[in-house]
Tab-separated table of C-alpha atoms and ligand atoms in Angstrom:
chain	number	residue	atom	x	y	z
D	1	MET	CA	-13.287	-14.187	-0.610
D	2	SER	CA	-15.017	-10.766	-1.544
D	3	ASP	CA	-14.967	-10.229	-5.828
D	4	ASP	CA	-15.669	-7.239	-5.046
D	5	LEU	CA	-12.614	-5.748	-6.417
D	6	PRO	CA	-11.438	-2.509	-8.597
D	7	SER	CA	-12.275	-1.743	-11.971
D	8	GLY	CA	-9.291	-3.528	-13.595
D	9	VAL	CA	-8.066	-5.880	-11.041
D	10	GLU	CA	-9.865	-9.353	-12.535
D	11	ARG	CA	-9.473	-12.693	-11.542
D	12	ARG	CA	-7.854	-14.601	-14.162
D	13	GLY	CA	-6.512	-18.764	-14.551
D	14	PHE	CA	-2.150	-18.405	-14.731
D	15	ASP	CA	-1.619	-21.836	-15.033
D	16	GLY	CA	-4.802	-23.345	-14.274
D	17	THR	CA	-4.767	-20.489	-10.710
D	18	ASP	CA	-6.762	-18.353	-10.198
D	19	ARG	CA	-5.262	-15.272	-9.465
D	20	LEU	CA	-5.582	-11.338	-8.859
D	21	ALA	CA	-4.739	-10.091	-12.180
D	22	THR	CA	-3.387	-5.857	-13.938
D	23	ARG	CA	-3.090	-4.487	-17.345
D	24	GLY	CA	0.295	-3.706	-17.451
D	25	GLU	CA	4.330	-3.827	-18.091
D	26	PRO	CA	5.476	-6.600	-15.564
D	27	VAL	CA	7.786	-5.783	-13.188
D	28	TYR	CA	8.894	-8.334	-11.242
D	29	GLY	CA	8.948	-11.861	-12.888
D	30	GLU	CA	4.968	-12.545	-12.823
D	31	PRO	CA	3.400	-14.403	-15.245
D	32	THR	CA	1.621	-12.722	-17.678
D	33	ASP	CA	-1.147	-13.287	-19.917
D	34	GLY	CA	-1.338	-11.321	-22.800
D	35	GLU	CA	-1.912	-7.649	-21.287
D	36	TRP	CA	-2.458	-9.276	-17.209
D	37	ARG	CA	0.206	-9.798	-15.410
D	38	ALA	CA	-0.480	-11.551	-12.211
D	39	TRP	CA	-0.934	-10.369	-9.203
D	40	ASN	CA	0.987	-12.026	-6.368
D	41	PRO	CA	-0.289	-11.494	-2.354
D	42	ASP	CA	2.773	-13.326	-1.096
D	43	ARG	CA	4.960	-10.403	-2.082
D	44	SER	CA	1.883	-7.656	-1.889
D	45	LYS	CA	0.663	-6.596	1.681
D	46	LEU	CA	-1.918	-4.277	-0.528
D	47	GLY	CA	-2.568	-7.708	-3.066
D	48	ALA	CA	-3.039	-9.632	0.341
D	49	MET	CA	-6.024	-7.771	1.755
D	50	LEU	CA	-7.010	-7.413	-1.431
D	51	GLU	CA	-7.634	-11.081	-1.766
D	52	LEU	CA	-8.554	-12.122	1.489
D	53	GLY	CA	-11.872	-9.929	0.513
D	54	MET	CA	-10.847	-6.590	2.851
D	55	ASP	CA	-12.957	-3.747	1.425
D	56	THR	CA	-10.721	-1.501	0.452
D	57	GLY	CA	-12.921	0.911	-0.565
D	58	LEU	CA	-10.691	0.916	-4.156
D	59	ALA	CA	-12.853	0.813	-6.975
D	60	GLY	CA	-10.230	1.892	-9.578
D	61	GLY	CA	-8.579	5.731	-11.108
D	62	GLU	CA	-8.409	6.870	-7.368
D	63	THR	CA	-5.398	9.350	-6.671
D	64	VAL	CA	-3.455	7.833	-4.378
D	65	LEU	CA	-0.504	7.800	-2.319
D	66	TYR	CA	2.040	5.246	-0.953
D	67	LEU	CA	4.342	5.312	0.843
D	68	GLY	CA	6.952	2.978	0.930
D	69	ALA	CA	6.856	1.945	-2.331
D	70	ALA	CA	10.477	0.339	-2.794
D	71	SER	CA	11.370	-1.115	-5.996
D	72	GLY	CA	8.029	-1.065	-7.337
D	73	THR	CA	6.735	-3.744	-6.921
D	74	THR	CA	3.047	-3.830	-5.790
D	75	VAL	CA	2.846	0.397	-6.060
D	76	SER	CA	3.385	-0.807	-10.654
D	77	HIS	CA	-0.244	-2.641	-9.508
D	78	VAL	CA	-1.812	-0.012	-7.951
D	79	ALA	CA	-1.016	1.827	-11.052
D	80	ASP	CA	-2.034	-0.205	-13.313
D	81	PHE	CA	-5.660	0.638	-12.581
D	82	ALA	CA	-5.518	3.804	-10.015
D	83	GLY	CA	-5.285	7.457	-11.232
D	84	PRO	CA	-2.540	9.845	-10.341
D	85	THR	CA	-0.135	7.701	-7.593
D	86	TYR	CA	2.742	9.147	-5.822
D	87	ALA	CA	4.833	7.151	-4.710
D	88	VAL	CA	7.291	7.962	-2.291
D	89	GLU	CA	10.390	5.994	-1.082
D	90	PHE	CA	13.225	7.091	0.602
D	91	ALA	CA	16.077	4.507	-0.214
D	92	PRO	CA	17.521	5.612	-3.658
D	93	ARG	CA	18.706	2.138	-5.138
D	94	PRO	CA	15.029	0.685	-4.629
D	95	ALA	CA	13.953	4.449	-5.672
D	96	ARG	CA	16.133	4.270	-8.664
D	97	ASP	CA	14.232	0.554	-10.301
D	98	LEU	CA	11.282	2.550	-9.224
D	99	LEU	CA	11.827	5.318	-12.286
D	100	GLU	CA	11.967	2.208	-14.790
D	101	VAL	CA	8.591	0.788	-13.735
D	102	ALA	CA	7.325	4.810	-13.658
D	103	ALA	CA	8.654	5.193	-17.337
D	104	SER	CA	5.833	2.951	-19.052
D	105	ARG	CA	3.379	4.041	-16.512
D	106	PRO	CA	2.465	7.638	-17.424
D	107	ARG	CA	0.692	7.868	-14.254
D	108	LEU	CA	3.234	6.706	-11.508
D	109	PHE	CA	5.255	9.108	-10.267
D	110	PRO	CA	8.304	7.942	-7.896
D	111	LEU	CA	9.697	10.271	-5.234
D	112	LEU	CA	12.710	10.070	-3.288
D	113	ALA	CA	11.593	11.061	-0.657
D	114	ASP	CA	11.181	10.557	4.144
D	115	ALA	CA	7.305	9.216	4.822
D	116	ARG	CA	8.375	11.386	7.901
D	117	LYS	CA	8.729	14.632	6.105
D	118	PRO	CA	5.519	15.216	3.880
D	119	GLU	CA	6.400	18.777	4.514
D	120	THR	CA	9.243	17.629	1.688
D	121	TYR	CA	6.696	16.254	-1.098
D	122	ALA	CA	3.823	18.708	-0.593
D	123	HIS	CA	4.645	20.300	-3.250
D	124	VAL	CA	4.589	17.636	-5.657
D	125	VAL	CA	1.129	15.936	-4.040
D	126	GLU	CA	-2.219	16.693	-4.411
D	127	ALA	CA	-4.867	17.281	-2.195
D	128	ASP	CA	-7.591	15.464	-0.885
D	129	LEU	CA	-6.337	12.410	-2.762
D	130	ASP	CA	-8.744	9.549	-2.102
D	131	ALA	CA	-6.522	6.485	-0.951
D	132	ILE	CA	-2.703	6.359	1.223
D	133	VAL	CA	-1.863	2.924	1.185
D	134	GLN	CA	0.588	3.308	3.260
D	135	ASP	CA	3.533	-0.139	3.515
D	136	VAL	CA	6.724	1.612	5.609
D	137	ALA	CA	9.141	-0.613	7.324
D	138	THR	CA	10.641	2.024	9.855
D	139	ARG	CA	9.440	2.775	13.470
D	140	GLY	CA	6.671	4.254	14.334
D	141	GLN	CA	3.819	3.655	11.486
D	142	ALA	CA	1.219	5.168	12.878
D	143	ARG	CA	3.112	7.737	13.191
D	144	VAL	CA	3.523	8.248	9.665
D	145	ALA	CA	0.220	8.085	8.398
D	146	LEU	CA	-1.004	10.752	10.582
D	147	GLU	CA	1.744	12.293	8.932
D	148	ASN	CA	0.022	12.366	6.001
D	149	ARG	CA	-3.534	12.295	7.072
D	150	ARG	CA	-3.366	15.962	5.241
D	151	PHE	CA	-3.127	14.580	1.805
D	152	LEU	CA	-6.737	12.421	2.067
D	153	ALA	CA	-9.472	13.831	1.206
D	154	ASP	CA	-12.412	13.164	4.648
D	155	ASP	CA	-14.121	10.481	3.119
D	156	GLY	CA	-10.477	9.048	1.497
D	157	ARG	CA	-9.460	5.588	3.034
D	158	LEU	CA	-5.874	4.606	4.280
D	159	LEU	CA	-5.161	1.123	3.458
D	160	LEU	CA	-1.986	0.470	5.911
D	161	ALA	CA	0.297	-2.248	6.296
D	162	VAL	CA	1.755	-2.697	9.702
D	163	LYS	CA	4.243	-4.400	10.165
D	164	ALA	CA	4.919	-5.969	13.961
D	165	ARG	CA	9.017	-6.452	13.773
D	166	SER	CA	9.119	-3.049	12.702
D	167	GLU	CA	8.280	-1.550	16.472
D	168	ASP	CA	9.522	-3.001	18.429
D	169	VAL	CA	10.889	-7.511	17.371
D	170	THR	CA	10.498	-7.961	21.030
D	171	GLN	CA	6.772	-7.644	21.828
D	172	ASP	CA	4.283	-9.327	20.951
D	173	PRO	CA	2.457	-8.786	16.854
D	174	GLY	CA	-0.840	-8.288	18.944
D	175	THR	CA	-0.027	-5.828	21.861
D	176	VAL	CA	2.152	-3.662	18.950
D	177	PHE	CA	-1.063	-3.742	16.439
D	178	ALA	CA	-3.123	-2.490	19.743
D	179	ASP	CA	-0.572	0.309	19.693
D	180	VAL	CA	-0.367	1.161	16.395
D	181	ARG	CA	-4.579	1.384	16.638
D	182	GLU	CA	-4.975	3.528	19.852
D	183	GLU	CA	-2.769	5.933	18.510
D	184	LEU	CA	-4.155	5.787	14.889
D	185	GLU	CA	-7.266	6.792	16.340
D	186	GLU	CA	-6.311	9.987	17.785
D	187	GLU	CA	-7.112	10.599	13.698
D	188	TYR	CA	-8.729	8.032	11.405
D	189	GLU	CA	-11.812	5.667	12.051
D	190	VAL	CA	-10.741	1.556	11.761
D	191	LEU	CA	-13.389	0.440	10.011
D	192	GLU	CA	-11.928	-3.058	8.549
D	193	ARG	CA	-8.500	-4.970	10.186
D	194	ARG	CA	-6.668	-8.442	9.612
D	195	ARG	CA	-4.068	-10.098	10.360
D	196	LEU	CA	-1.852	-10.574	6.999
D	197	ASP	CA	-0.315	-13.797	8.319
D	198	SER	CA	-1.519	-16.299	5.931
D	199	TYR	CA	1.330	-14.490	3.104
D	200	HIS	CA	2.918	-12.474	5.621
D	201	ASP	CA	4.134	-13.065	8.561
D	202	ASP	CA	2.852	-10.823	11.961
D	203	HIS	CA	1.407	-8.390	9.474
D	204	LEU	CA	-1.535	-6.586	10.112
D	205	GLY	CA	-4.571	-4.956	7.222
D	206	ILE	CA	-6.249	-2.240	8.169
D	207	VAL	CA	-8.870	-0.256	5.976
D	208	ALA	CA	-9.667	3.418	8.082
D	209	ARG	CA	-10.971	6.954	7.446
D	210	PRO	CA	-10.400	10.798	8.302
D	211	LYS	CA	-12.229	11.097	11.604
B	1	LIG	N1	5.338	-1.435	-0.403
B	1	LIG	C1	6.722	-2.873	-0.862
B	1	LIG	C2	5.849	-3.209	-2.374
B	1	LIG	O1	4.916	-3.974	-1.638
B	1	LIG	O2	6.219	-3.496	-3.386
B	1	LIG	C3	7.582	-2.717	-0.066
B	1	LIG	C4	8.040	-2.261	0.885
B	1	LIG	S1	9.061	-2.908	1.636
B	1	LIG	C5	8.023	-3.505	3.346
B	1	LIG	C6	9.272	-0.790	2.832
B	1	LIG	C7	10.111	0.425	2.532
B	1	LIG	O3	9.564	1.468	3.192
B	1	LIG	C8	11.416	-0.221	1.775
B	1	LIG	O4	11.918	0.465	1.284
B	1	LIG	C9	11.573	1.269	3.320
B	1	LIG	O5	13.050	1.540	2.712
B	1	LIG	C10	10.412	1.921	3.136
B	1	LIG	N2	10.932	3.049	3.877
B	1	LIG	C11	11.747	2.856	5.182
B	1	LIG	N3	10.350	3.681	5.726
B	1	LIG	C12	10.721	4.669	4.807
B	1	LIG	C13	10.270	5.882	5.229
B	1	LIG	N4	10.683	7.022	5.994
B	1	LIG	N5	10.002	7.257	4.088
B	1	LIG	C14	9.990	6.346	3.330
B	1	LIG	N6	9.867	4.873	3.028
B	1	LIG	C15	10.464	4.688	3.585
């Protein structure tokens, strides 16, 4: 396990267990210790990637585009340690919860939008972002990453969680991951990949940078 964590993310003891934690208002009933709140890797693919020691390149303070923000479980932690964080979610119900999460986080900007249509939020999201975090449960996950490449700086990082079942429930996950990787490599160089199964069944974590 790497302790190369972004500034603003620490390993701290909660009820005798060492956990990742960030500083911010609690969001999903997670344990807290003063201003720190535990980051549960069972509920967060990015949390699992950090917990597994993947080299995300995140140092803290980055500009981030987060695709598939849902109710804000993970993006709330990201906004606790990152800089401006643009959170895209297309389902109105979780997006409502996201607004509440953003109320105490001045650097978190929720966007009710479809991640497959980046032209609908291009006027809001700043250019040359340091990182895209993607966790969209949709078919065509590689295509979403390719479409949003336009926002990423040349030395930026894509932190992608691929859900095999969203692509094809009948396919072997290994085959799905290979196909997603091949498509991704049209525009990205894959730096690291790791199965997240110990926290999330049939998910692959990928760290990539633009070619
Ligand atoms: N990343 C969240 C977290 O860790 O807190 C969980 C995300 S959940 C697994 C996937 C989310 O992707 C859902 O909320 C779903 O509505 C959203 N989603 C799926 N397709 C999308 C799209 N095309 N554009 C935006 N959001 C999408």
